[in-house]
Tab-separated table of C-alpha atoms in Angstrom:
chain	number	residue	atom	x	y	z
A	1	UNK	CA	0.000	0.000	0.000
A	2	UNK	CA	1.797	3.484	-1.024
A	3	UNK	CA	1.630	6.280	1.147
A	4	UNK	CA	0.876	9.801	-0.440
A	5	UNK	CA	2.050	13.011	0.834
A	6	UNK	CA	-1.346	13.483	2.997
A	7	UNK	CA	-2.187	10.224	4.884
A	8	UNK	CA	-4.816	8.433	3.278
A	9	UNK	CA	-8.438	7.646	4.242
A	10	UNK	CA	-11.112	4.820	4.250
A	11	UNK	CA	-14.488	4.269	5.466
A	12	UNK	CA	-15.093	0.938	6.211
A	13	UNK	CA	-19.317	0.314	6.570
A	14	UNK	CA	-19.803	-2.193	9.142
A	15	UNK	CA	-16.507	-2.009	10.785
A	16	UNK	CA	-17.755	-4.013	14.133
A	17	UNK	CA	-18.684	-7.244	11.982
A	18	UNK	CA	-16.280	-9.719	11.303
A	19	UNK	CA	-14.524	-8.339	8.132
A	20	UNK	CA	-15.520	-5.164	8.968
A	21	UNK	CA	-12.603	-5.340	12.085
A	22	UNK	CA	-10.626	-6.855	10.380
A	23	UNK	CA	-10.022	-4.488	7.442
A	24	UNK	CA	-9.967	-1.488	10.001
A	25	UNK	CA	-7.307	-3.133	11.955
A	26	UNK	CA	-5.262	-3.831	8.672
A	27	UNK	CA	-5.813	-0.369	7.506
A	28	UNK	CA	-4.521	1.251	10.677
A	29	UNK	CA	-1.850	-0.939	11.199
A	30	UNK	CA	-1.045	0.285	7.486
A	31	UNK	CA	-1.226	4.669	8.797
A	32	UNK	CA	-4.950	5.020	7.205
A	33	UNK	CA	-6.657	7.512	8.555
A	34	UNK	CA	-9.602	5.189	9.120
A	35	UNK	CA	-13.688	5.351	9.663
A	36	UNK	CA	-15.833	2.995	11.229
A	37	UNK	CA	-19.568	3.508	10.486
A	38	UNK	CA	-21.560	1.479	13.081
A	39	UNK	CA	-25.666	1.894	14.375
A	40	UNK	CA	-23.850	2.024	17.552
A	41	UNK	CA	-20.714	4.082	16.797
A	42	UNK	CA	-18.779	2.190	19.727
A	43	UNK	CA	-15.474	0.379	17.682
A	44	UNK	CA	-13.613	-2.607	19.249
A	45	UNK	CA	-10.379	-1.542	16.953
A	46	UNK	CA	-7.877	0.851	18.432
A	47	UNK	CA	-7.066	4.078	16.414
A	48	UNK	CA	-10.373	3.625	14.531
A	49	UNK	CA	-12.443	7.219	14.491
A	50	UNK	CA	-16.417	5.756	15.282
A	51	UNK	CA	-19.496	6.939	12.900
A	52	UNK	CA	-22.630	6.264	14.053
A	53	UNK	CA	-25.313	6.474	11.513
A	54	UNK	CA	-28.671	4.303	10.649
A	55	UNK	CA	-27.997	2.386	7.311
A	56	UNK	CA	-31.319	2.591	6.505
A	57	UNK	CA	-31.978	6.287	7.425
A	58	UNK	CA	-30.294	8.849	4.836
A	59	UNK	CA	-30.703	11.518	6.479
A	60	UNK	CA	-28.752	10.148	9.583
A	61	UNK	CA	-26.173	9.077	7.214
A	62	UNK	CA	-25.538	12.242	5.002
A	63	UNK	CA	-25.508	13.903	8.571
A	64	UNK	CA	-22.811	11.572	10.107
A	65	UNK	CA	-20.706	11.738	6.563
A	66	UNK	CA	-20.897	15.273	5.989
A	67	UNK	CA	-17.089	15.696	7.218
A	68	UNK	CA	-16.193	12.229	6.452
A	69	UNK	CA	-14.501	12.667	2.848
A	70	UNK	CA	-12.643	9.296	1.939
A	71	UNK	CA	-10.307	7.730	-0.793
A	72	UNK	CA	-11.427	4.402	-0.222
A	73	UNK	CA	-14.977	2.625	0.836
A	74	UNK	CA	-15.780	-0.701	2.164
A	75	UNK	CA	-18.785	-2.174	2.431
A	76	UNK	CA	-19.350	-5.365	4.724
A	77	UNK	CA	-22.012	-4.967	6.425
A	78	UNK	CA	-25.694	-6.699	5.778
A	79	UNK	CA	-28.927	-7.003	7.380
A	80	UNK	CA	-31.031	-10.660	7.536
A	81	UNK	CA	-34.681	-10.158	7.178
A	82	UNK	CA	-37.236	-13.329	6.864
A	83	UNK	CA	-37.776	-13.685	3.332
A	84	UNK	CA	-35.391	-12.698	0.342
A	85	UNK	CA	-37.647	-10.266	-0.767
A	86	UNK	CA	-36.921	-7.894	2.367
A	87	UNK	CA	-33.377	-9.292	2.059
A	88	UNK	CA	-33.252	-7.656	-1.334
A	89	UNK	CA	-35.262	-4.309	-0.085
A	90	UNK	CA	-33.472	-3.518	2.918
A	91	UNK	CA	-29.571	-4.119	1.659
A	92	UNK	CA	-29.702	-3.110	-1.589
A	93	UNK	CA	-31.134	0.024	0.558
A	94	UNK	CA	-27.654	0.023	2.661
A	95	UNK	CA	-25.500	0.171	-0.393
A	96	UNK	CA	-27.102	2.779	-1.933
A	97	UNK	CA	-27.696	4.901	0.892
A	98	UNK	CA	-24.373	5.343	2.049
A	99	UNK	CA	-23.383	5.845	-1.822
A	100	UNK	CA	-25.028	8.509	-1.996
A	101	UNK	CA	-24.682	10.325	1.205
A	102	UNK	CA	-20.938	10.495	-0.731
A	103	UNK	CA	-22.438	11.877	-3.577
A	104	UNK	CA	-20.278	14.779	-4.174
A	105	UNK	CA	-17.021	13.959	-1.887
A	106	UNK	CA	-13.996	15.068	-3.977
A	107	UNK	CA	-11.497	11.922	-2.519
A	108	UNK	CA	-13.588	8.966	-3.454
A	109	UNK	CA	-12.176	6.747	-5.844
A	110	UNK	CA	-12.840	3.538	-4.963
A	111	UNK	CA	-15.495	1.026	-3.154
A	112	UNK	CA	-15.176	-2.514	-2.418
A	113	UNK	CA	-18.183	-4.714	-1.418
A	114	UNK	CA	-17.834	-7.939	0.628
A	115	UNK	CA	-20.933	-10.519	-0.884
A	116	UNK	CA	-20.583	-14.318	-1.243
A	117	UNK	CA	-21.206	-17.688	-2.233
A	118	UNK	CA	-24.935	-16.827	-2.251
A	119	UNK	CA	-23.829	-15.611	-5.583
A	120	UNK	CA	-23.288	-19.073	-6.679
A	121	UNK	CA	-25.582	-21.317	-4.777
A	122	UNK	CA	-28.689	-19.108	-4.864
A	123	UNK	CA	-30.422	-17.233	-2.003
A	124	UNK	CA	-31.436	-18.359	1.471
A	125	UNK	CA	-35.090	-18.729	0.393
A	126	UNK	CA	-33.937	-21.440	-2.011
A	127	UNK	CA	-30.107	-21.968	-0.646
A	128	UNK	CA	-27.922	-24.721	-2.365
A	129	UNK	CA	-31.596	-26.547	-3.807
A	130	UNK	CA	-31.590	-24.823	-6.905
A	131	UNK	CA	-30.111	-24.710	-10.184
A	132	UNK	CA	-26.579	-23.736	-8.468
A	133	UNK	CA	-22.808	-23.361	-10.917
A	134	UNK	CA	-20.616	-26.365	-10.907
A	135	UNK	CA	-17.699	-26.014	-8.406
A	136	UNK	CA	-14.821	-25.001	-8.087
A	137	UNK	CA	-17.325	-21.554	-8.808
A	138	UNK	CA	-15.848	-18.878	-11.214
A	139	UNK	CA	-16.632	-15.389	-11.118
A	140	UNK	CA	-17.615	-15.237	-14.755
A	141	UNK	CA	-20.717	-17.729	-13.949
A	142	UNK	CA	-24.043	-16.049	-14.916
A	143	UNK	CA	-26.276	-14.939	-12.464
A	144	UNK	CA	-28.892	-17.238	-11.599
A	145	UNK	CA	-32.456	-16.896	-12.410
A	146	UNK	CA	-34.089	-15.942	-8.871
A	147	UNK	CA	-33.866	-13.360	-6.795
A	148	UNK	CA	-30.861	-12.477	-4.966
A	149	UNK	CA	-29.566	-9.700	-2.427
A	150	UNK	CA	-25.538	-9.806	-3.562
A	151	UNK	CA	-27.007	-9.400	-7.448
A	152	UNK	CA	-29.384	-6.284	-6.066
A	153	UNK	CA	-25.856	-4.401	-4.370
A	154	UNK	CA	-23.999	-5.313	-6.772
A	155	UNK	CA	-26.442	-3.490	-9.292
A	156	UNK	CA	-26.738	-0.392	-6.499
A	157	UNK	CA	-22.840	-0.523	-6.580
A	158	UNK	CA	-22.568	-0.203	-10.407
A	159	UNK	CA	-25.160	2.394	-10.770
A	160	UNK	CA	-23.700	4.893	-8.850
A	161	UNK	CA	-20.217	3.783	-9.921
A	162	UNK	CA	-21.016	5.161	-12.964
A	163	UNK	CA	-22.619	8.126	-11.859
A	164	UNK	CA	-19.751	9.263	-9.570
A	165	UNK	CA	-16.977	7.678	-11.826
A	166	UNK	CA	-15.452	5.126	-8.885
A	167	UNK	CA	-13.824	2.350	-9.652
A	168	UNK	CA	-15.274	-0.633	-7.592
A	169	UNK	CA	-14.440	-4.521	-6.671
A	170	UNK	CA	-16.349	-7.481	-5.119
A	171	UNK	CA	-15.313	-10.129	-2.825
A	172	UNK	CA	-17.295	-13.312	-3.068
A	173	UNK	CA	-15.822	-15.305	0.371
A	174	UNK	CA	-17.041	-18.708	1.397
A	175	UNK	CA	-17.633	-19.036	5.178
A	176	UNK	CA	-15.348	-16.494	7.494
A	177	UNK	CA	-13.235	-17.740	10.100
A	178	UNK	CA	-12.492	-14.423	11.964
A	179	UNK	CA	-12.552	-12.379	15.290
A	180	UNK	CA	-15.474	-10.720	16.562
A	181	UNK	CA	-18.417	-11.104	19.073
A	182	UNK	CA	-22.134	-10.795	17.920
A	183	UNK	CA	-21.291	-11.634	15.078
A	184	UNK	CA	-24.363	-13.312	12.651
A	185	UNK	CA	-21.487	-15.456	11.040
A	186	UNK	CA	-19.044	-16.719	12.837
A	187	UNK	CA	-18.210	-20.282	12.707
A	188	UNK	CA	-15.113	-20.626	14.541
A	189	UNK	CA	-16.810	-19.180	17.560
A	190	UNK	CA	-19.846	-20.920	17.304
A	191	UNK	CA	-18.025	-24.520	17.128
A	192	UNK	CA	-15.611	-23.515	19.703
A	193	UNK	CA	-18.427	-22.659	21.807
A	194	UNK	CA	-20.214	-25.777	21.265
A	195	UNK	CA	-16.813	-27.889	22.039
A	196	UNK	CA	-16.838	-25.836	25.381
A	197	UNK	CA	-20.020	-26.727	25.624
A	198	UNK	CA	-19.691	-30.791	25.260
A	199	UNK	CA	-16.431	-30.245	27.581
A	200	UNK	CA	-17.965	-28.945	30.147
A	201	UNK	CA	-21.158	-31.534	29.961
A	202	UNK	CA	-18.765	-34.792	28.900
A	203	UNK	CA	-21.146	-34.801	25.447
A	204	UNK	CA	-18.982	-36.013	22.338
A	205	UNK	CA	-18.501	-32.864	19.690
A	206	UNK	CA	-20.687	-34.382	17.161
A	207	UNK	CA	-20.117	-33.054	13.439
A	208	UNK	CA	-23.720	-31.716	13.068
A	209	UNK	CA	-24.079	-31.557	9.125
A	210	UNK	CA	-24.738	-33.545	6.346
A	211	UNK	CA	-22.927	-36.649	4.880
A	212	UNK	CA	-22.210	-34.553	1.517
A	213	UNK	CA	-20.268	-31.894	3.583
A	214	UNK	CA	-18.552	-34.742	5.805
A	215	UNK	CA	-16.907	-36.395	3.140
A	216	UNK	CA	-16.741	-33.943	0.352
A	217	UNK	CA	-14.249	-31.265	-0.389
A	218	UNK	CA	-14.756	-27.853	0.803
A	219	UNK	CA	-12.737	-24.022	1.695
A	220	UNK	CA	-12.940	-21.456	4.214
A	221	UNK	CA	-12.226	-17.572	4.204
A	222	UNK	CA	-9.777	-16.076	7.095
A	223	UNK	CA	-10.848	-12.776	7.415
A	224	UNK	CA	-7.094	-11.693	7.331
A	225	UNK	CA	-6.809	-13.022	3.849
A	226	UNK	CA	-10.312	-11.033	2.925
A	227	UNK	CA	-9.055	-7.455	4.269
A	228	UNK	CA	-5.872	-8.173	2.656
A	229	UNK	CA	-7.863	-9.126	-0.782
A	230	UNK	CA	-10.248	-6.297	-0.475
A	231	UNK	CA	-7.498	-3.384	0.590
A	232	UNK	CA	-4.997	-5.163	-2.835
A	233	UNK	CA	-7.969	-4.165	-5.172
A	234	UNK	CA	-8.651	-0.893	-3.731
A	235	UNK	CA	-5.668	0.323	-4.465
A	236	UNK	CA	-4.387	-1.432	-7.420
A	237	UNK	CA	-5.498	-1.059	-11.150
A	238	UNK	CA	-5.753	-4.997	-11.714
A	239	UNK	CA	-8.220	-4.891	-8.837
A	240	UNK	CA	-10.293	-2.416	-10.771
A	241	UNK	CA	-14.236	-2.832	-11.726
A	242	UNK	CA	-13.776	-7.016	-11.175
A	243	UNK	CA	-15.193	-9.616	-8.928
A	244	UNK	CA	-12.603	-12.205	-7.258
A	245	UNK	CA	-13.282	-14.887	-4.958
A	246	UNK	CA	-11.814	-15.249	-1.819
A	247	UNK	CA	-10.695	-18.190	-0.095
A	248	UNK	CA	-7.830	-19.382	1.618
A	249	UNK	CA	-6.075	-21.601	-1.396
A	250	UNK	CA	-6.256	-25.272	0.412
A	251	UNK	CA	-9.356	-27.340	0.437
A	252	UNK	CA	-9.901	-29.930	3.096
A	253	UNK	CA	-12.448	-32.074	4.008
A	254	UNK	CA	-14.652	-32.182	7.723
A	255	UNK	CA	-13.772	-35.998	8.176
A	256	UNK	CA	-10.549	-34.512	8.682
A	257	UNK	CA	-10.467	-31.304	10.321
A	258	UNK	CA	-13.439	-32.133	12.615
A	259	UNK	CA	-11.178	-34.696	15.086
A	260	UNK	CA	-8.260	-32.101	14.673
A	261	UNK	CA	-10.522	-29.288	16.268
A	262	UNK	CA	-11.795	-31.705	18.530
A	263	UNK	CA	-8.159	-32.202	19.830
A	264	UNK	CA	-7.868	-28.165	20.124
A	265	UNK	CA	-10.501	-28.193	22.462
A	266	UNK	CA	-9.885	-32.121	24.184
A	267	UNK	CA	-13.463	-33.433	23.331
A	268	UNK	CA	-14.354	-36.527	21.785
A	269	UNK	CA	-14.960	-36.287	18.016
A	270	UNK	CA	-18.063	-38.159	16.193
A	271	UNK	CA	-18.503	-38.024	12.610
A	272	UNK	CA	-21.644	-38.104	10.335
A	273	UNK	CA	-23.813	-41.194	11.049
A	274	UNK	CA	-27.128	-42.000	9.460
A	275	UNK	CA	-28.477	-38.141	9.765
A	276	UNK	CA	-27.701	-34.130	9.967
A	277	UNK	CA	-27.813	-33.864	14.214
A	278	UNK	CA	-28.166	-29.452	13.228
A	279	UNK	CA	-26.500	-27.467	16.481
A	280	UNK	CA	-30.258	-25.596	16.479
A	281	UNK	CA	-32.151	-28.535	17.611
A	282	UNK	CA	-29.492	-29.392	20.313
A	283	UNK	CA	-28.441	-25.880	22.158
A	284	UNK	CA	-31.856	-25.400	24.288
A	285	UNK	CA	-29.793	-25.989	27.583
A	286	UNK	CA	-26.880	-23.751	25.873
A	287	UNK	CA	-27.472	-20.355	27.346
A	288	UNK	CA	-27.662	-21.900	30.996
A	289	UNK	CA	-24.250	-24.068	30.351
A	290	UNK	CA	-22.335	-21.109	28.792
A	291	UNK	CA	-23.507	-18.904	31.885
A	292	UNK	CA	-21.910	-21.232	34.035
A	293	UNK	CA	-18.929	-21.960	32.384
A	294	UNK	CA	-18.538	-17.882	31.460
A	295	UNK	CA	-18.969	-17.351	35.746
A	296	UNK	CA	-16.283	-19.902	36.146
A	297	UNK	CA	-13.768	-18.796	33.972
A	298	UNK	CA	-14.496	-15.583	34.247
A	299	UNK	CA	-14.969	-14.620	30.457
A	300	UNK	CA	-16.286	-11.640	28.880
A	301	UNK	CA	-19.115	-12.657	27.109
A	302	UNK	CA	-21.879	-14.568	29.635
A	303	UNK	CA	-25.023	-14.626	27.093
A	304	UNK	CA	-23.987	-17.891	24.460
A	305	UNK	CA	-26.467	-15.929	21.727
A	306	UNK	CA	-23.810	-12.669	21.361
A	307	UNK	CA	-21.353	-16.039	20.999
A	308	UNK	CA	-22.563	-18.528	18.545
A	309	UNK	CA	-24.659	-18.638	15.488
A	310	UNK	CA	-26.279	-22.244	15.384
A	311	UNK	CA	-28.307	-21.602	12.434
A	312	UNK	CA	-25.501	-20.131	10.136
A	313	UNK	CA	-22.677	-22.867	10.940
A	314	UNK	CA	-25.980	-25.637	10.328
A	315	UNK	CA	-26.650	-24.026	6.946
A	316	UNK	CA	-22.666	-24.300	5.952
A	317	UNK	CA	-22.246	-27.464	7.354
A	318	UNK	CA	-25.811	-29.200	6.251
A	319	UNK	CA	-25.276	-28.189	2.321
A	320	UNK	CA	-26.180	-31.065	0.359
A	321	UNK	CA	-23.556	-30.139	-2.428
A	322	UNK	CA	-19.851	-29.818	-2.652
A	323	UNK	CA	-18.670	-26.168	-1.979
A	324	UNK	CA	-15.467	-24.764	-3.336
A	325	UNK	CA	-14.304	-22.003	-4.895
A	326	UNK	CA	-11.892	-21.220	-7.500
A	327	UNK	CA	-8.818	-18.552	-7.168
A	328	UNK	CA	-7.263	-18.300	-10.386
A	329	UNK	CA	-8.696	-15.165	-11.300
A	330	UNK	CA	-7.434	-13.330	-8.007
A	331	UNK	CA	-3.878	-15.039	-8.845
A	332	UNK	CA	-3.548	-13.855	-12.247
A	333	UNK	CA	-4.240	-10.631	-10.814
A	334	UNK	CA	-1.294	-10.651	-8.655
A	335	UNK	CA	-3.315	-11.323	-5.389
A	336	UNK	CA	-1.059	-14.345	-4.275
A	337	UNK	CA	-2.088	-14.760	-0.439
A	338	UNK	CA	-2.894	-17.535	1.286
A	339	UNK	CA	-3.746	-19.202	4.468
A	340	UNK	CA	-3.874	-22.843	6.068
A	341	UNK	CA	-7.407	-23.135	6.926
A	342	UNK	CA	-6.356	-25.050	10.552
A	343	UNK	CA	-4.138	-23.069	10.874
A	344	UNK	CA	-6.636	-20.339	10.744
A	345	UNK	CA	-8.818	-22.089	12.740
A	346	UNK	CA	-6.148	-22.502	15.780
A	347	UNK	CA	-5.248	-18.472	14.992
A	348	UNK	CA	-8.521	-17.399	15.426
A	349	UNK	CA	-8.844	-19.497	18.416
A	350	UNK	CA	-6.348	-18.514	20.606
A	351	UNK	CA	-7.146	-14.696	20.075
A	352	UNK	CA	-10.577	-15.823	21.593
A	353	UNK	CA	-9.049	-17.161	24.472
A	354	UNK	CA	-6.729	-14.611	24.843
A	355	UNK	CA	-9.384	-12.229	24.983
A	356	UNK	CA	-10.944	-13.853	28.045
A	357	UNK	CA	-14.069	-15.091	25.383
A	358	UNK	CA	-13.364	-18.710	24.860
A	359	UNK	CA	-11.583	-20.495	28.133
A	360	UNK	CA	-7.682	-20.862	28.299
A	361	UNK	CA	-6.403	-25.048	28.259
C-alpha cells in the first residue's frame, strides 16, 4: 500500500462485523486515517475514528458523513430479514444509501463490497436446492435466475459507480473464520463454543451436518486473507471494476479437520452417522451451560447468543452439495495470499481465548 504526501483515508461500513474489524485493523496498522460507520458508533479496533449512523436512514447518514470525505470505501455490512424479498429491499437500501450520502465527496475513488457464495448457490429462500454453478465456482458464472440480495448491491454498486466515476471490486468469500463477538457469522466461535459446551457436559462434539459436507471437499475464508484481498484491489489497477473470490487456497475435508478441532478443544470427536444432528435442535440448555462456564472462567461474554450462530454454521455445514471455490482469477491478478485453513482455525482461536471469550487449556 503506497503512502501519499497526505495520509490516506477509508471508510469501512460495518466495521464491528467480522470483516468489517478486520479491514480497520489492517488499515490502521497500514497509517490510514480510518472510519468505522456502526448503528452504535462504539469500535472494538484501536485508532479507529467511530461513525454512528442508521444504514437505513439517509438523512442520519448524510448527517454523520458530511465531514467524512474518503479515498477508499468498504462495504461489509448486511442485514437478515425473513424472506429474500426484504433481504433484497433492505440491503440493496444500505448500499445505496451510504453511496449517496458520498455523492459529491472530492477523494472517493474507490469502493469494495464484501458478498458471497450466495452468488453461486442461490439465495437463502432457495439456498444450495436450486439450479446452483458447478464447483470449483468462477466469477464469470451467470447470475442465476431468482432473486438475490448480492445481485441487487452489486447493481446499487454499479449504478452509482457510474454516476460518480469510482472504480469498484467485489469479494465473493465462502464461510469467514475471523474475530469478533455478535457476530451473525461466525463459525469458529460458534463450534468452539459448542466444544466448550460438550467439555464442560462430557457430550462427544458431534459433526452436526450432512454426509455430503462430511466427506466432500470444501474451503474457508480467514478474514485476514479477505481485508488483505479487499485493501490489494482498492488500491491497485488490476483490482479495478472485477469480482474475485476469496478463499484461503487449500481445500480440506470435515472428516478430517473435525477430530483435529476436537483435539484443540480435548473433546471426543463423532462423525456423520445416518443423519444431519443441526446445532439448532441441540443448544436449548446452551445459554444456561455457557452462563456457568462464562462465571467460572471468568470470560467476557456470559449470554452464548452474542457467541454462537447455530443456524448459520448448520446451513454451511448441512449443504447437500460440494462447496469450493476457485482462485485463479485473483492469482492472475497478482493477489497471491494464502492461508492454512487449521491453521486459521487454531489463529482465530487462541485470540478468543486470549481475549478472556473462549476459556484458556
Amino acid at each position: 500500500m503506497s503512502r501519499e504526501s497526505t495520509t490516506p483515508t477509508a471508510l469501512v461500513v460495518g466495521a464491528t462485523g467480522i470483516a468489517g474489524q478486520t479491514i480497520s485493523r489492517q488499515l490502521v496498522d497500514a497509517g490510514w486515517t480510518t472510519y468505522g460507520l456502526s448503528r452504535g458508533g462504539s469500535n472494538p479496533v484501536e485508532g479507529v475514528v467511530p461513525v454512528a449512523a442508521d444504514l437505513l436512514d439517509p438523512e442520519s447518514l448524510t448527517s454523520a458523513l458530511g465531514e467524512v470525505d474518503p479515498e477508499i470505501v468498504f462495504i461489509t455490512a448486511w442485514m437478515k430479514q425473513d424472506s429474500e424479498a426484504a433481504n433484497i429491499e433492505v440491503n440493496s437500501a444500505t448500499v445505496r444509501n451510504v453511496l449517496t450520502a458520498l455523492k459529491g465527496k472530492s477523494a472517493l475513488r474507490h469502493v469494495g463490497l464484501l458478498t458471497g457464495l450466495k452468488h453461486y448457490l442461490g439465495p437463502f429462500d432457495n439456498y444450495a436446492t436450486g439450479v446452483m454453478a458447478d464447483t470449483p465456482f468462477h466469477e464469470n458464472e451467470p447470475r442465476l435466475d431468482s432473486p438475490n440480495f448480492y445481485y441487487a448491491q452489486e447493481d446499487e454498486l454499479f449504478a452509482a459507480a457510474t454516476k460518480l466515476g469510482f472504480t469498484w471490486s467485489v469479494h465473493r468469500a465462502h464461510t469467514v473464520f475471523g474475530f469478533a463477538v455478535g457476530n451473525a457469522m461466525n463459525m469458529v466461535l460458534t463450534l468452539g463454543v459448542y466444544a466448550e459446551i460438550c467439555r464442560e457436559t462430557g457430550a462427544p462434539f458431534v459433526f452436526p451436518g450432512s454426509q455430503t459436507q462430511w466427506n466432500g471437499l470444501t474451503d474457508i475464508t480467514d478474514a485476514d486473507l479477505l481485508g488483505e484481498q479487499m485493501i490489494w484491489a482498492a488500491t491497485r489497477p488490476e483490482g479495478a471494476n472485477e469480482a474475485f473470490n476469496i478463499a484461503n487456497g487449500d481445500v480440506f475435508r470435515w472428516r478430517w479437520m473435525w477430530p483435529k478441532i476436537a483435539e484443540v478443544f480435548g473433546v471426543d470427536p463423532v462423525g456423520f452417522s445416518d443423519t444431519p444432528q443441526p446445532l439448532a435442535d441441540r443448544m436449548d440448555d446452551a445459554p444456561k451451560i455457557w452462563a456457568e462456564i462464562a462465571a467460572k472462567n471468568s470470560l467476557a461474554v456470559d449470554d452464548v447468543d452474542r457467541l454462537a450462530s447455530w443456524w448459520h454454521t448448520d446451513s454451511d455445514l448441512g449443504r447437500n452439495i460440494e462447496c469450493l471455490t476457485d482462485m485463479t482469477k485473483s492469482r492472475q491478478a497478482g493477489f497471491l495470499g494464502f492461508r492454512s485453513t487449521f491453521d486459521s482455525f487454531v489463529n482465530k482461536t487462541e485470540r478468543y481465548r486470549s481475549a478472556g471469550i473462549l476459556p484458556t487449556r
